[in-house]
CSV table of C-alpha atoms in Angstrom, one decimal:
chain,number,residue,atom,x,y,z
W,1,UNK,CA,101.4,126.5,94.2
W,2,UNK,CA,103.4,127.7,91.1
W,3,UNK,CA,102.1,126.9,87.9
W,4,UNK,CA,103.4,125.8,84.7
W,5,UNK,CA,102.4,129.1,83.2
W,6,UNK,CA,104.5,130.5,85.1
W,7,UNK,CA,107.7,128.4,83.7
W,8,UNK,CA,109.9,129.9,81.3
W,9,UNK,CA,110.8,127.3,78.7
W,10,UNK,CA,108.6,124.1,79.8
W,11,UNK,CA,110.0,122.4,77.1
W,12,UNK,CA,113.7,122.7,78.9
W,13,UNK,CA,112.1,120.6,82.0
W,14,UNK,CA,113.7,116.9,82.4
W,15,UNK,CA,113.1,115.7,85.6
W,16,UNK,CA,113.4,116.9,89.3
W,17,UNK,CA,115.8,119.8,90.2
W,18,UNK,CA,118.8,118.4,92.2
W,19,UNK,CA,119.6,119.9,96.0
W,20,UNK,CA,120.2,123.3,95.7
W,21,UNK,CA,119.7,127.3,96.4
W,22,UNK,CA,116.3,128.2,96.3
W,23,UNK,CA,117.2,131.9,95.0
W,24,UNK,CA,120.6,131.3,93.5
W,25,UNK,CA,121.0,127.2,92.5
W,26,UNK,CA,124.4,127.0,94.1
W,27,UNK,CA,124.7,123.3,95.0
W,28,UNK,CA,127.2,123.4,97.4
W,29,UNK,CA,126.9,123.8,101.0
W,30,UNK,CA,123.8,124.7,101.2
W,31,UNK,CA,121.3,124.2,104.5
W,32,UNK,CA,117.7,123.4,105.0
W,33,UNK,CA,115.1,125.7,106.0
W,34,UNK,CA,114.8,125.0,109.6
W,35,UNK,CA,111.0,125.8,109.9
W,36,UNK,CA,109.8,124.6,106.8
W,37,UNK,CA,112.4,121.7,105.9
W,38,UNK,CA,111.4,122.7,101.9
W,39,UNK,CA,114.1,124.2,101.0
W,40,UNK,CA,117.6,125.6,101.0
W,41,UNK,CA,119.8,128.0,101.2
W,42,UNK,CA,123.3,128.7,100.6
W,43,UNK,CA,123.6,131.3,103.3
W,44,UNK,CA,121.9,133.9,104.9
W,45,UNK,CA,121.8,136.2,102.5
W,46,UNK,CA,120.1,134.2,100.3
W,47,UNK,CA,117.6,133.4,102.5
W,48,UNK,CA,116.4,137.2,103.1
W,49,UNK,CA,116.1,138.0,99.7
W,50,UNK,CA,113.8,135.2,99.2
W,51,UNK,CA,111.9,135.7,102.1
W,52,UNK,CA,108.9,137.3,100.7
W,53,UNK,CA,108.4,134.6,98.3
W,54,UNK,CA,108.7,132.0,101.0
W,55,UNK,CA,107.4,133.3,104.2
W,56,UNK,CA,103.7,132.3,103.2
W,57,UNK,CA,104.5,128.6,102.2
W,58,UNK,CA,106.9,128.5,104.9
W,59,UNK,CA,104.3,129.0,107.2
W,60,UNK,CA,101.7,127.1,106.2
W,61,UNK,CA,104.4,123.9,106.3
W,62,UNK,CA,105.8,124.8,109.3
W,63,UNK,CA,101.8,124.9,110.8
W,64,UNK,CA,101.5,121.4,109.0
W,65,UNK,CA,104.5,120.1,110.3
W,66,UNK,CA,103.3,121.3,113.8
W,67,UNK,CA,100.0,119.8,113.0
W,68,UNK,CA,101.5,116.4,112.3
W,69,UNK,CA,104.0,116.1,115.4
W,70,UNK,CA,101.2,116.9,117.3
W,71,UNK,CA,98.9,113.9,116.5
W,72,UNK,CA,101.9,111.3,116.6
W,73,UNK,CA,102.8,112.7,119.6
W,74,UNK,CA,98.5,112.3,121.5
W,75,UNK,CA,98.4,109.1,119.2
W,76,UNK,CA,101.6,107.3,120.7
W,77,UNK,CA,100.9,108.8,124.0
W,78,UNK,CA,97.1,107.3,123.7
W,79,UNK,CA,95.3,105.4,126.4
W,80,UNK,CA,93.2,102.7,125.4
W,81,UNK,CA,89.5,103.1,125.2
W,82,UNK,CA,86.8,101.6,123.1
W,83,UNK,CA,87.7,103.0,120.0
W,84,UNK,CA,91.7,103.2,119.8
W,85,UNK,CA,94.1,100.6,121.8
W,86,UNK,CA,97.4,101.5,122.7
W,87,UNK,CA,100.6,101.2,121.6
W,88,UNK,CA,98.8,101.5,117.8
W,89,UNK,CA,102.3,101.8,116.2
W,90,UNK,CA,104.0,99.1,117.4
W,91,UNK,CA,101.0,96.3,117.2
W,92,UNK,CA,98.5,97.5,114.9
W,93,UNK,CA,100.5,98.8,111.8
W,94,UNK,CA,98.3,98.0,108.7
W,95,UNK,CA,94.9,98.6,110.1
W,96,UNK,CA,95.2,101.9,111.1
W,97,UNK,CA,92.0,103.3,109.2
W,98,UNK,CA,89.8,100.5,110.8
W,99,UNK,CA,90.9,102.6,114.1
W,100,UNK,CA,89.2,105.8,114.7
W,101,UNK,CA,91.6,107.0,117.2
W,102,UNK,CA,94.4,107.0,114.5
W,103,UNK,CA,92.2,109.1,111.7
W,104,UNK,CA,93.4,112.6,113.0
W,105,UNK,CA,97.1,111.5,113.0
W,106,UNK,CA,96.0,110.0,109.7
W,107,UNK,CA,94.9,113.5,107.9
W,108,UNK,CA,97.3,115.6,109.8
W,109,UNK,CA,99.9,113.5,108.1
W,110,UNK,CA,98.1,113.5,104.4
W,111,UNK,CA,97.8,117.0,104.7
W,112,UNK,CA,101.2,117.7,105.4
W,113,UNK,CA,102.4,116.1,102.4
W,114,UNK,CA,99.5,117.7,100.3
W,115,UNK,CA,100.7,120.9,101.1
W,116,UNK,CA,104.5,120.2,100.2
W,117,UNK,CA,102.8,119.4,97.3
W,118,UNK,CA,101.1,122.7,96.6
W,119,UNK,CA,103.9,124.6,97.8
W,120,UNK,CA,107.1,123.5,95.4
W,121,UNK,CA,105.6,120.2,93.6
W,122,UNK,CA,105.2,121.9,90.7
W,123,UNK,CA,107.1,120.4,87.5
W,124,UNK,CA,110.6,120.6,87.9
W,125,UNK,CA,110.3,121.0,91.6
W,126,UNK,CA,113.3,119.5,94.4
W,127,UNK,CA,114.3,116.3,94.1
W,128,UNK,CA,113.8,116.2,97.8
W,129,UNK,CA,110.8,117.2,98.8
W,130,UNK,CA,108.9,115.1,96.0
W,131,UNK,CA,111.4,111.8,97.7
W,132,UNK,CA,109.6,113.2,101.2
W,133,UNK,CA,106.3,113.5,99.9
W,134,UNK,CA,106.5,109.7,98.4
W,135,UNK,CA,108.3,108.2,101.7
W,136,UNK,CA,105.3,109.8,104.0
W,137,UNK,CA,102.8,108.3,101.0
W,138,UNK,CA,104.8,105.1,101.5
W,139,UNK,CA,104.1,104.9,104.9
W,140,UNK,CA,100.8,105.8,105.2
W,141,UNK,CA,100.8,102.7,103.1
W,142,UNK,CA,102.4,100.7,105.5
W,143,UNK,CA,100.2,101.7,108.3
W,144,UNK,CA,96.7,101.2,106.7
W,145,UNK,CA,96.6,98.8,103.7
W,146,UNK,CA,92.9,99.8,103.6
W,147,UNK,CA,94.1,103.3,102.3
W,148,UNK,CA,90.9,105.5,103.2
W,149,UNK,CA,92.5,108.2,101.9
W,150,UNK,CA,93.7,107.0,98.5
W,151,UNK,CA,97.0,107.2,98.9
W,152,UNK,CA,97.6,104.6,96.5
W,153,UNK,CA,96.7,107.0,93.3
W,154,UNK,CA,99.1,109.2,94.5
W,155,UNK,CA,102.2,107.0,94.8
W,156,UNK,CA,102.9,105.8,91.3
W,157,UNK,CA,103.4,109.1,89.6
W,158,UNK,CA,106.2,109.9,92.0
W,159,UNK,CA,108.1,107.3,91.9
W,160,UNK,CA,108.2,108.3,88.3
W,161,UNK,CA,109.2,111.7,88.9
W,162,UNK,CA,112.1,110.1,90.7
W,163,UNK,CA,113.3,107.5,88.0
W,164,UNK,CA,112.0,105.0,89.4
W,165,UNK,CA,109.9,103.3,86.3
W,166,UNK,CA,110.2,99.8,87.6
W,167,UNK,CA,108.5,100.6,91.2
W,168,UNK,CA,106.1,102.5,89.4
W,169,UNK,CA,105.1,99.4,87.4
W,170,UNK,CA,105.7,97.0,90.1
W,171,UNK,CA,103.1,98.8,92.4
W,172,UNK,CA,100.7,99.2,89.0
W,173,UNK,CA,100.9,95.2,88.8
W,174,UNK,CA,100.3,94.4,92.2
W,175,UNK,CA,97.5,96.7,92.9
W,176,UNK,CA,95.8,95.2,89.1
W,177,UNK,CA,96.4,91.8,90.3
W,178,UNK,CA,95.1,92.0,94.1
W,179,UNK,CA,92.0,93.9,93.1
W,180,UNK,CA,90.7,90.4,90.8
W,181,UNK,CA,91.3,88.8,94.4
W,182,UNK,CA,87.9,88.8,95.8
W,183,UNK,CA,89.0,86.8,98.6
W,184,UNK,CA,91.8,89.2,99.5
W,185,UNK,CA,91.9,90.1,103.0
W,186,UNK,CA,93.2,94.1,103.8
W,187,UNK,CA,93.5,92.9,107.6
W,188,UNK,CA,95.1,90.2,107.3
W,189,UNK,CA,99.0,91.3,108.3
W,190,UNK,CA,100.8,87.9,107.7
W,191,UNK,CA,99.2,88.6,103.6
W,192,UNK,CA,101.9,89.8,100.9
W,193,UNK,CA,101.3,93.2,100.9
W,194,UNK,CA,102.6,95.5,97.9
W,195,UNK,CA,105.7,93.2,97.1
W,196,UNK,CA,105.7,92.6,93.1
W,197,UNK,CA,109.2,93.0,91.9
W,198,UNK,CA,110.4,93.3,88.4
W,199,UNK,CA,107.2,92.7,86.4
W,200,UNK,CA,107.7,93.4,82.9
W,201,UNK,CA,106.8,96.6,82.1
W,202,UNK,CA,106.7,95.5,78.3
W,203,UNK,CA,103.8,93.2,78.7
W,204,UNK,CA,100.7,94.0,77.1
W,205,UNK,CA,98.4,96.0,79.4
W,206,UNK,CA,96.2,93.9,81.5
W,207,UNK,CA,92.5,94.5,80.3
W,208,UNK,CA,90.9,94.4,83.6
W,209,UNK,CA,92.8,97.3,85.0
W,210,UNK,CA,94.0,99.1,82.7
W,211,UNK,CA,91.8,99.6,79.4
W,212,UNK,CA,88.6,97.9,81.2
W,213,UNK,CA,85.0,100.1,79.2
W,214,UNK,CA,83.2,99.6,82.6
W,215,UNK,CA,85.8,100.4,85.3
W,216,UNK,CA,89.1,102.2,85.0
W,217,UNK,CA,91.3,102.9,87.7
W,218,UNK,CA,92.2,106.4,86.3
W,219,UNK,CA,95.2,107.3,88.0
W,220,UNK,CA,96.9,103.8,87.6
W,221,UNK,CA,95.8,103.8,84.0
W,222,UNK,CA,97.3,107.6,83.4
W,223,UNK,CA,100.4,106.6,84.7
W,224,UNK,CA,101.0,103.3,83.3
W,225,UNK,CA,100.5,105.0,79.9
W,226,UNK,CA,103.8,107.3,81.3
W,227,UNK,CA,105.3,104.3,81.6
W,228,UNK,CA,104.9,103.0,78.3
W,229,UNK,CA,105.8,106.6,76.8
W,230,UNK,CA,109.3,106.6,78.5
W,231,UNK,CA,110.3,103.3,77.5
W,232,UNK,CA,108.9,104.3,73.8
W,233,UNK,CA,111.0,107.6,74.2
W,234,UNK,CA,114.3,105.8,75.2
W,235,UNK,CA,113.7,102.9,72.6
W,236,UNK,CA,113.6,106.1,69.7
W,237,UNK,CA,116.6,107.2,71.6
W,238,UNK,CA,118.8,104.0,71.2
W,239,UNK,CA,117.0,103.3,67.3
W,240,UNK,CA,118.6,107.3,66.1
W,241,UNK,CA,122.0,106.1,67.8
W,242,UNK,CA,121.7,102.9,66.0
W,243,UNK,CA,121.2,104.8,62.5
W,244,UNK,CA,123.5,107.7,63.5
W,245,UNK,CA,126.5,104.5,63.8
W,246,UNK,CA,125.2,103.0,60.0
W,247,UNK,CA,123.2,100.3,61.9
W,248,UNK,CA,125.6,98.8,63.9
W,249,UNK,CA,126.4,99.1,68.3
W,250,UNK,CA,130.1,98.8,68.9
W,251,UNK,CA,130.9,97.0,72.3
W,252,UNK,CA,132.0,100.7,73.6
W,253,UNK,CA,128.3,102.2,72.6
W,254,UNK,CA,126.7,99.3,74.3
W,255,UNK,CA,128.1,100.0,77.0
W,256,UNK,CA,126.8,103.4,77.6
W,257,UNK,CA,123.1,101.9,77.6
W,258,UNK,CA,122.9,101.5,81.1
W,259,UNK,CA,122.3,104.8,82.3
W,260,UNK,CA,123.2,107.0,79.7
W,261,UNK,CA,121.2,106.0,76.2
W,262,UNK,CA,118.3,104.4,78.2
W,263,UNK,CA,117.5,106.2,81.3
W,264,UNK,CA,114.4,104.0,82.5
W,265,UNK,CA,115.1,101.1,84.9
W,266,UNK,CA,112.3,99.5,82.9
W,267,UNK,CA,114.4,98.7,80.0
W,268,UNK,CA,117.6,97.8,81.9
W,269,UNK,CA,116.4,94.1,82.5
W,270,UNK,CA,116.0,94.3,78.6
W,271,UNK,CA,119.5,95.0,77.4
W,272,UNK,CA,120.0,92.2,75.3
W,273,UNK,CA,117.0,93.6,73.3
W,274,UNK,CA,118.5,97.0,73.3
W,275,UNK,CA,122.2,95.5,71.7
W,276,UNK,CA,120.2,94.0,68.8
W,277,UNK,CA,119.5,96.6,66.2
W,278,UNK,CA,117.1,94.2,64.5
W,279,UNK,CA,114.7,93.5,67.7
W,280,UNK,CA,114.5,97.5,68.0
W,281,UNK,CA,111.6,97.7,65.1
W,282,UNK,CA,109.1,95.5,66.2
W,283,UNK,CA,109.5,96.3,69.7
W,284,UNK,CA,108.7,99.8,69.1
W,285,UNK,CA,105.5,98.8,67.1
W,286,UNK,CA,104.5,96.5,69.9
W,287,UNK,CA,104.9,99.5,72.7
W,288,UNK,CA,103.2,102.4,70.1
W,289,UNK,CA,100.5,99.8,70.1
W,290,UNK,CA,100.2,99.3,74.1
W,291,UNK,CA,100.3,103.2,74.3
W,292,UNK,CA,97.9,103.6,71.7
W,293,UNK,CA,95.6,101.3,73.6
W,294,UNK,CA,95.7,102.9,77.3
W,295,UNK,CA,95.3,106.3,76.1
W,296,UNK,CA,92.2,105.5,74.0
W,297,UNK,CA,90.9,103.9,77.0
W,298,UNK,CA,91.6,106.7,79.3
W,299,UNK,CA,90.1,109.1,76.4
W,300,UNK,CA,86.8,107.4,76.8
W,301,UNK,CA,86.6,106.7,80.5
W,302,UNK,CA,87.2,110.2,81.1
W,303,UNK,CA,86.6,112.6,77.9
W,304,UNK,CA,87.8,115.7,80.3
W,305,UNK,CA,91.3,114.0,80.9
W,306,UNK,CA,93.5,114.3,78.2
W,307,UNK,CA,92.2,118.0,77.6
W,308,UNK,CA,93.1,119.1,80.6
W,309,UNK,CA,96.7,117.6,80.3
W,310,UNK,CA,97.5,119.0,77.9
W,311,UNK,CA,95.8,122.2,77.1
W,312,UNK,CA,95.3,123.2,80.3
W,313,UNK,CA,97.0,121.4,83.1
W,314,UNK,CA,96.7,124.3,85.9
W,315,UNK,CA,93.2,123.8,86.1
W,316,UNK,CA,93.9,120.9,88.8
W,317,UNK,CA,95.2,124.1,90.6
W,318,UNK,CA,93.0,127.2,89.9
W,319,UNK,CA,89.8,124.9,89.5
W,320,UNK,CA,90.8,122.5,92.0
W,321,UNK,CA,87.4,120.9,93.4
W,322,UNK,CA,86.4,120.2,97.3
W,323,UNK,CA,88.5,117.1,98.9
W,324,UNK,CA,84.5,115.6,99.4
W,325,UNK,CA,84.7,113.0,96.2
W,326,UNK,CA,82.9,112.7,92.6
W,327,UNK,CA,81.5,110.9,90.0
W,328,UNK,CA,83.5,108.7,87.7
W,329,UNK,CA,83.7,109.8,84.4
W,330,UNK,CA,83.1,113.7,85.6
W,331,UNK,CA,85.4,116.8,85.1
W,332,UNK,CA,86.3,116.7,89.1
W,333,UNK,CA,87.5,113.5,88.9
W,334,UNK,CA,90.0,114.4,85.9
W,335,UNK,CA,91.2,117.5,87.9
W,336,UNK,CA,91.8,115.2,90.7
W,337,UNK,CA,93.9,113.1,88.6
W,338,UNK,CA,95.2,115.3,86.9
W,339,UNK,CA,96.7,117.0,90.1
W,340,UNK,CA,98.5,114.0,91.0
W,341,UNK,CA,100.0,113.0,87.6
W,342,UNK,CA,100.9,116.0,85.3
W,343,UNK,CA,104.3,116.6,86.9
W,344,UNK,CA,105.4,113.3,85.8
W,345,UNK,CA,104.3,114.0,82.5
W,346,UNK,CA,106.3,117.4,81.8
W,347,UNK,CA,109.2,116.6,83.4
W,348,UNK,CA,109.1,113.7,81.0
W,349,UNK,CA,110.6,115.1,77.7
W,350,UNK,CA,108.8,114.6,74.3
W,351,UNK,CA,106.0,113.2,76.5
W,352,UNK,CA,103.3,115.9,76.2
W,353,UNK,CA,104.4,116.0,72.3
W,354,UNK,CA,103.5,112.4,72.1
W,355,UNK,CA,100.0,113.1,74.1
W,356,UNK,CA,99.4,115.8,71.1
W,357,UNK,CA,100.5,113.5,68.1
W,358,UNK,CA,98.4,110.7,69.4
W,359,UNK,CA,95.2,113.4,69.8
W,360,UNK,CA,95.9,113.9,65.7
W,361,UNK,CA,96.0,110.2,64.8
């Protein structure tokens, strides 16, 4: 996988690289890698020059994506015995861990998108192949609410990387909310499943989840913190505009909010906050606050995590640990972590920086 060492200028990173030439960025015609379906070219001779960087992730995507077609193709061909019915796809979609016949399938298919990941998932990586890894995440999901393969720590961080804050939150509020549910049943198919919709990302973080002493669900808590950074970020964005115009937002500048001044879906619910110069202040002391909470708490769940993220954040990489668990609070479990969050956080700009001023404060 490349590494952030490896990058140039980090600090130029702002989100995921557009469709493109692997070897020359041209954005225009340009095809997919037929055996890999990673990347792409603009032509041929493209292709050949890049070969020898590509030929050994190509492989090992095309043998996953081999691997993967495979197991659909024995699963959905499956004749029922003890253990697995048939027609598993079209009748039992939600319970498909509970199934033994389905596991192989199952890991074929997380495995596939792990290794998209360690191929070109590094910060700054295709637009793409991170909306790829996130739609097979989505519907592993889909197929077994149980998620016996964690799935769900994975998910929130890219829907980050692709903008999309208020999905990110949404499935941070459901999954908080459902796990104080004792009487929740994962089986139970005619159940809401995953279906919160504009929560309010501004709200004060929920204790239980998300800056608990006992329990913290590291992953949602890391990413929820990202959250809160972005809409801090874009709220310092709008305040300098705000000063830069002597205090005032002519209709013409308010306009330009949506999409261009605040870039975080988050916040778009919250414009008539945003076109009030004097609401700006305190709503910027209540979001340092929230973030000043969450990353305390993650600080002392995990006293490895923050480290790592920013001082040495290939070490999920070159010290990744065995795919066989670990213990809460341990080194493994913030490289785990770790691994599934810090693209989101440097492609975020001024994000790190913030990690580093909060370290100092």
């Amino acid at each position: 996988m490349p590494l952030i060492m490896n990058i140039e200028d980090i600090d130029s990173l702002d989100g995921l690289a557009p469709r493109a030439c692997e070897l020359c960025r041209r954005k225009d015609k340009v095809f997919r890698c037929s055996a890999c379906l990673a990347v792409y070219y603009c032509g041929r001779d493209c292709q050949v020059q890049d070969r020898e960087d590509h030929k050994i992730p190509c492989k090992l995507l095309r043998k996953a994506h081999k691997r993967y077609r495979e197991e659909e193709q024995k699963l959905r061909e499956w004749q029922e015995d003890l253990d697995t019915p048939e027609n598993v796809f079209e009748e039992h979609a939600g319970r498909f861990w509970r199934i033994m016949g389905t596991r192989p399938y199952m890991v074929a298919r997380f495995d596939l998108a792990h290794i998209m990941n360690d191929s070109y998932g590094t910060p700054g990586g295709p637009r793409d192949l991170v909306q790829d890894m996130l739609d097979h995440y989505l519907d592993m999901l889909r197929l077994s609410r149980s998620d016996g393969l964690g799935v769900r720590e994975i998910i929130p961080a890219l829907y980050v990387r692709l903008g999309r804050d208020q999905d990110a939150y949404d499935f941070l509020r459901w999954y908080a909310d459902v796990n104080e549910n004792p009487d929740y049943d994962w089986g139970n198919m005619s159940l809401p499943f995953v279906d919160t919709k504009n929560a309010d990302a501004l709200e004060e973080p929920l204790q239980r989840a998300w800056t608990a002493k006992s329990y913290l669900d590291l992953s949602h808590a890391v990413t929820l913190l990202l959250v809160k950074v972005r809409i801090l970020l874009d709220l310092q964005t709008v305040q300098n505009t705000t000063t830069a115009l002597g205090g005032t937002f002519p209709p013409e500048i308010i306009g330009l909010i949506d999409g261009k001044l605040v870039r975080r879906d988050t916040l778009l619910r919250h414009q008539s906050l945003l076109s009030r110069p004097e609401k700006l202040e305190p709503l910027m002391k209540k979001i340092k606050s929230q973030i000043r909470e969450v990353y305390k708490a993650v600080g002392e769940y995990n006293p490895h995590f923050w480290n790592l993220m920013v001082n040495n954040p290939d070490a999920c990489v070159l010290q990744r640990p065995q795919l066989d668990g670990y213990a809460q609070r341990s080194e493994e479990e913030a490289l785990f972590i770790l691994d599934y969050t810090f693209a989101a956080w440097y492609e975020t700009p001024g994000a790190v920086k913030m990690l580093r001023d909060l370290a100092k404060s």
